[in-house]
Amino acid sequence: MAKRPYDLRHAAVSTWLNAGVEPTRVAEWAGHSVHVLLRVYAKCLDGGETAARQRVQDLLGDA
């Protein structure tokens, strides 16, 4: 289990971000501003470049 209650909160917010929930919604759920959310949790967003590029390509189609 978590050592502190905050650890559970941090795990939840990190999980939401990694699941692809948009930062504005995660910030609202967590009670943060988007600025604070990204400052504290930006490191959780690493590693999704391939998926992000694929989403852009899917949106643009064969253009």
CSV table of C-alpha atoms in Angstrom, one decimal:
chain,number,residue,atom,x,y,z
A,1,MET,CA,0.0,0.0,0.0
A,2,ALA,CA,0.9,3.6,-0.2
A,3,LYS,CA,3.1,5.2,2.5
A,4,ARG,CA,1.0,8.4,2.5
A,5,PRO,CA,-2.5,9.2,1.2
A,6,TYR,CA,-0.9,11.6,-1.3
A,7,ASP,CA,0.9,8.6,-2.9
A,8,LEU,CA,-2.5,7.2,-3.9
A,9,ARG,CA,-3.6,10.6,-5.3
A,10,HIS,CA,-0.4,10.8,-7.3
A,11,ALA,CA,-0.8,7.3,-8.6
A,12,ALA,CA,-4.4,8.1,-9.7
A,13,VAL,CA,-3.4,11.3,-11.5
A,14,SER,CA,-0.5,9.7,-13.2
A,15,THR,CA,-2.7,6.8,-14.3
A,16,TRP,CA,-5.3,9.1,-15.8
A,17,LEU,CA,-2.7,11.0,-17.7
A,18,ASN,CA,-1.0,7.8,-19.0
A,19,ALA,CA,-4.5,6.5,-20.0
A,20,GLY,CA,-4.8,9.5,-22.4
A,21,VAL,CA,-7.3,11.5,-20.4
A,22,GLU,CA,-6.9,15.1,-21.5
A,23,PRO,CA,-5.0,17.3,-19.1
A,24,THR,CA,-7.8,19.8,-18.6
A,25,ARG,CA,-10.1,17.1,-17.4
A,26,VAL,CA,-7.4,15.5,-15.1
A,27,ALA,CA,-6.7,18.9,-13.7
A,28,GLU,CA,-10.4,19.4,-12.9
A,29,TRP,CA,-10.7,16.0,-11.3
A,30,ALA,CA,-7.6,16.5,-9.2
A,31,GLY,CA,-8.5,20.1,-8.2
A,32,HIS,CA,-5.5,21.6,-9.9
A,33,SER,CA,-5.0,24.3,-12.5
A,34,VAL,CA,-3.6,22.9,-15.8
A,35,HIS,CA,-0.4,24.9,-15.1
A,36,VAL,CA,0.1,23.1,-11.7
A,37,LEU,CA,-0.9,19.7,-13.2
A,38,LEU,CA,1.7,20.0,-16.0
A,39,ARG,CA,4.4,21.3,-13.7
A,40,VAL,CA,4.0,18.5,-11.2
A,41,TYR,CA,3.1,15.6,-13.5
A,42,ALA,CA,4.8,16.4,-16.9
A,43,LYS,CA,7.3,13.6,-16.3
A,44,CYS,CA,4.3,11.2,-16.4
A,45,LEU,CA,3.6,12.1,-20.0
A,46,ASP,CA,6.9,10.9,-21.4
A,47,GLY,CA,7.0,7.9,-23.7
A,48,GLY,CA,3.8,8.5,-25.7
A,49,GLU,CA,5.4,10.0,-28.8
A,50,THR,CA,4.6,7.1,-31.1
A,51,ALA,CA,1.0,7.1,-30.1
A,52,ALA,CA,0.7,10.9,-30.4
A,53,ARG,CA,2.2,10.8,-33.9
A,54,GLN,CA,-0.2,8.0,-34.9
A,55,ARG,CA,-3.2,10.0,-33.6
A,56,VAL,CA,-2.1,13.0,-35.7
A,57,GLN,CA,-1.6,10.8,-38.7
A,58,ASP,CA,-5.0,9.2,-38.3
A,59,LEU,CA,-6.6,12.7,-38.0
A,60,LEU,CA,-4.8,13.9,-41.2
A,61,GLY,CA,-5.5,10.8,-43.1
A,62,ASP,CA,-3.5,10.3,-46.3
A,63,ALA,CA,-2.9,14.1,-46.7
